[in-house]
Amino acid sequence: MNSYTITDDKQIDTAREIFSDLNAMNDVLVEAANTGIEAALAPAELYAFALGTAGPNGAKVEAALRASAPIRAAFQDLLARVSEYHVPRAMAAASDDIAVRDGVDCKISIQPSQAAPDQVYVIVELTRASSRLPKVMHLMGAGNVYHRAELPEFHDGIAQLIVESTSEIITLIQHPDTEVYLK
Amino acid sequence: MKSCAVFIATTGGAVQVLQITPERAPQSMVCQNRTTNVLPVSPLYDQFVKPGSGIVEREFGPFDNASFRVDVSGPIDTGNSWQLGMFLAHALGAAPDHRLIEDIAAADEILWATGCVDYHLNVTEVDHVAAKIRASAQQFQDWAGMGKTVTLITAAGANEDDSRAALAGNPVQIFGAENAWQAGEILGLAGVIKSRPEGAAAASPGKSGSVRNVALAALAVVLIGGASLAALAPEKFARWSQRLMELTGAPVAQEQAAAPTPAKTPATIPKPAAPAPKPTPPPAIVVKPPPPVAPPVPVAKPSPPPPRIPEVPKISVAISRLAPPAGGTCMQVHFGGADPVLKPVAEIGAGGHRESDRASTCGLSFELGGTGKYLAVHLRVISGRFVQASQKPASLSGSQPVTGVQTWTIQLPQKAKEPFSYELAVLSSDQPLAAQLKRLRGLENFKGAFKELAQNQINLVVHSHRVSAQ
Amino acid sequence: MLIALDLDLTLMDDPVAMISRSGASGTLIAEFRALSDATAMDGAPKYAPKPVMHGLARFITSASGGPNKDSELFELCHLIAILGRLAPGPDARAEFFLGFSKAAASVFRASIHGYDGAGDLEAITVDEVGVGVRYGDGEFAVRYGRIPLLAALYEFLIASDGFAHYQDINDVFDGLGGGDGNVRQIQDAANALSSIMRQYRRKHIERAKYYEKFNAIFTFLRARSGDNQIHVDDEAVLDFWVSSNGAGDFRVYKTVFEGFIEFIKTFDMGGRTDAIEHSAVIGTDFEAHEVEPDDQSGDIFALGDWQSPLAVLLQGAAADIKFLKKESEQKPIEALMQYGPYAERLAMAFLRLESFGPIQAGITNDLQVKRGRASVENRITCKDAFEYRQKVRDLENILDHVKQLQKAAYHVLTSQPGAENNVVSLFGGAPETSFQAARNNDALAEVDASAMAEIGAEAEAVFRKIVRKGFEESVLESEDRIEGFRVGAGALVAMESLLVRYIKTATALDNAPPDLAERFASDRATFAARFQTLYGEPQ
């Protein structure tokens, strides 16, 4: 029952490859079930994060975004696909002190607080009505920078935050290379 | 310049209003201790300030700035009971001879307030007043130790009674206010509040601030409307008369035997007087209302009263849209059990309202009130259609007496080729209105109806509004 | 399960810090785990371990065999092209492949049915079984049951190598969205993805150790056989183990046994010209096993990819029914069910594994936890090894129980109103005839009405006698439980067949000299001697 005729070296080479494939498959299944190797980031986790529904995996995703340029690039692609609003890079001639970023159907502006000189308002304004109001602002900066800020509820098309003037969100908004996605 | 430190009562202790700063940002915010920690009540405060939905800009504006930032000393998480304190804090800012102060040691007076203030400036009752007072017990003690004058203002009625009971033996001055104007008057700020009850003499807003003039205006209110007011609420009427007497020194003859009180100079806020005897268990409050009185008798007036003209009842109309909750849809509101969010529709001009977006308008809510005994409403559709998910309340048919504000809600279809444009005609009168309503329904337009109805002491207001197509 | 080996580990140029013990790199394991560890909202695996993750592992390692190793890529590209027509929009693909909680055929079916005609539907057909597309030069259909695997493949691909290929792969997929596509374009796209996968495999699978293993076994077998034949039999397994130098992979008998089974599978697969695309046709759970209702499965042992029927009983709809008690009924047949027909083809080698494998595992464990020489020496003697005849008796007892379970399942499935017309046939035909045929593993036979009634009464009686979870009277009212019995019925048939065949083989061995008792005595001496060499104290 277990007898085989050997015809040529090609048959043996083929058998060797098949044997290697089968063993590799077994090893993958066994190792994945038993090893201490940590699971990598799955695209579905990245997608959920882009939608604002990351849940307990949020910290893992944020860490991966900070550490990996390809993951950031993939994330930015997903954001571009799912976001309702996008603020592209500012014009090259713009100065670094940007107070207003214009996007398609949206605008983000910075207003210093009179009450607290070290604080600023970030005003997110939607100029197109939508039934799905964004909940998260994703800032994709040049280099290794990613920042996420939850948006408060919109009232009459405006969501307003107040942050420290030295915060990363301000630095990113004011940098012309930063792209912003609202989801 | 009189300095006042303002505290808002919470069940976690009194929270001080540290500062109110005009800002150029579009939305007003409440922050904690000058940090970026925005408190959950911020959206409500923003609505409270904005014209259309709120009263701050209406009463103290117009402002050059777009918004305000209020910094408070502690958390204010939920509810609307902060409104009275916040309103008075704004009034302090608007009054040229008053100011809001953070340094308690330097304050001339400390205000502790709890109460809601509605669109019509009524101060309405709130919950947990006794608990809030208990939570502030240490603060009351500290202020008394500093020799500070402490004024506590709540809504008149049960809240005031609870306050008196909770602070028996405490030197805090306790007041119950029926409306924000009265509350402002306690602090000498009524002159900066634009809206005032019918008949009150208008003080130059923020210019003279004469307590005596204001008090006389208030007195006129009492005198003109006093009889009917007294008939309705003799205890409250007598309480206010006593207060006015103390403020102005005016010899207002009371129908009851009032406690003798030393005459006061008009421009000064009276110091707390000795307790007056009271048949009911007396709270040991210095300024006390006199005991309940017998049926009213005419009061002596300084001058002959003006001829009484039959008045047309007042009508209040507030239109709100039912919006889906954040992240939700109208489908979920109509069929999924999601609770809609009420968002007032701003009024622009007499009876006109800002257009609403169909996508975020699942329905409309009309809050209607009238000072007449009967109320009727007719919704005339100019274009589009609405869904009457439940019957129009019988109280809006004009055939039964009503008290208080009546609410009627309609739903809107989510897909509509044309906008929903309508006029809301509201009638108020002391006589039944069923026949008038029927007549009104048959009219092509309401223009000709106003004068005729007014001649019969029927008030008619018409509001118009539009929800876009989708 | 593989026992931990003291291997010389090969370090590959791999960014993942943890060293893998196998030929697969740490990156590959981590990226595989990203999907195998993913859970749905109810905590169950997002992708079913079998057949989806199993199928993905097979794809990643090219273990599908045959000339079309990457045929799944071809399917995936068709599915992407179909989606591009059904749901145009920049986010539709991401939503379809990444926006679900559980990868079930029903979920994808609902998604596809939910596209409301915004796209180009002229060339698309959507029905209850799957979705099809018509091109100018051909057509293709994707069954909903295949989509869970294709979704796992999509997710694995775009995340491979730390998302390094994300944009390239997306560019390939973006090119498939147009309405004027053809099969040639699909093929080109699949080839582009295949190229990426080839690079990935080269980078992340170290095959040297597998080649060495193959060469060792092949050389050994070649030397034992004459001419151009090689024979893989029980004695070859034992002799190979005994004669190995005791280092590396071949120290452990179980590893040798499994190596020989892989060797047999290899040569079985090498003789086939078609790609192995069949998932295990075990049970009738459409969600997990993609079985076509009209599949004539024939001889299930002909497949090169056996999967344990115990897995069917322990997952999904059947999991809520206590078909088998864990210690006394499941554990004794676990290994047999795992190796399936290969246990029968190396029946004696399997018996040796069952008897002496646990002893070697005990010795290894004693050494790892430093339990002391006394325990090791005691185990080396093999005096506690299970006798072969006892093992066969245990299997016979469990076979009896499996037959009873089949009757009970029959009762449940035929007790529904209209069941006589609606019972899903495992092999086609009327329920009684197919069930009878399945029991006897015979061709379909005529069964008359009185025989049918007798069978029914017997089944009901058996059902009522079983006092276990899932065998209450109320299950007849529960759709979920009935489904569990339907799924379990197929697994029970497969289990019975295997048990019958193995017991038959073992009995035949016992009936010829040397019988099983003599073989046991001889093997015990052999194993004890070998254990002494491997683990005994140096003399």
PDB file of C-alpha atoms in Angstrom, chain A residues 99-100 108-114 116 119-123 160-163 170, chain B residues 23-26:
ATOM      1  CA  ALA A  99      -3.664  79.462  11.583  1.00  0.00           C
ATOM      2  CA  VAL A 100      -6.154  78.004   9.139  1.00  0.00           C
ATOM      3  CA  ILE A 108      -9.508  73.722  10.798  1.00  0.00           C
ATOM      4  CA  SER A 109      -8.452  76.911  12.495  1.00  0.00           C
ATOM      5  CA  ILE A 110      -6.488  77.835  15.553  1.00  0.00           C
ATOM      6  CA  GLN A 111      -7.534  80.647  17.845  1.00  0.00           C
ATOM      7  CA  PRO A 112      -5.502  81.709  20.895  1.00  0.00           C
ATOM      8  CA  SER A 113      -7.413  81.811  24.148  1.00  0.00           C
ATOM      9  CA  GLN A 114      -7.763  85.182  25.794  1.00  0.00           C
ATOM     10  CA  ALA A 116      -5.202  81.429  29.159  1.00  0.00           C
ATOM     11  CA  GLN A 119      -3.862  77.570  25.439  1.00  0.00           C
ATOM     12  CA  VAL A 120      -5.466  77.647  22.042  1.00  0.00           C
ATOM     13  CA  TYR A 121      -8.758  76.666  20.534  1.00  0.00           C
ATOM     14  CA  VAL A 122      -8.805  74.215  17.667  1.00  0.00           C
ATOM     15  CA  ILE A 123     -11.934  74.864  15.677  1.00  0.00           C
ATOM     16  CA  GLN A 160     -14.158  73.010  19.239  1.00  0.00           C
ATOM     17  CA  LEU A 161     -11.287  71.765  21.362  1.00  0.00           C
ATOM     18  CA  ILE A 162      -8.993  73.595  23.701  1.00  0.00           C
ATOM     19  CA  VAL A 163      -5.412  72.404  24.003  1.00  0.00           C
ATOM     20  CA  ILE A 170      -0.965  72.293  17.312  1.00  0.00           C
TER      21      ILE A 170
ATOM     22  CA  GLU B  23     -13.217  84.787  23.468  1.00  0.00           C
ATOM     23  CA  ARG B  24     -13.058  84.849  19.695  1.00  0.00           C
ATOM     24  CA  ALA B  25     -13.748  81.137  19.343  1.00  0.00           C
ATOM     25  CA  PRO B  26     -17.211  80.321  18.024  1.00  0.00           C
TER      26      PRO B  26
END
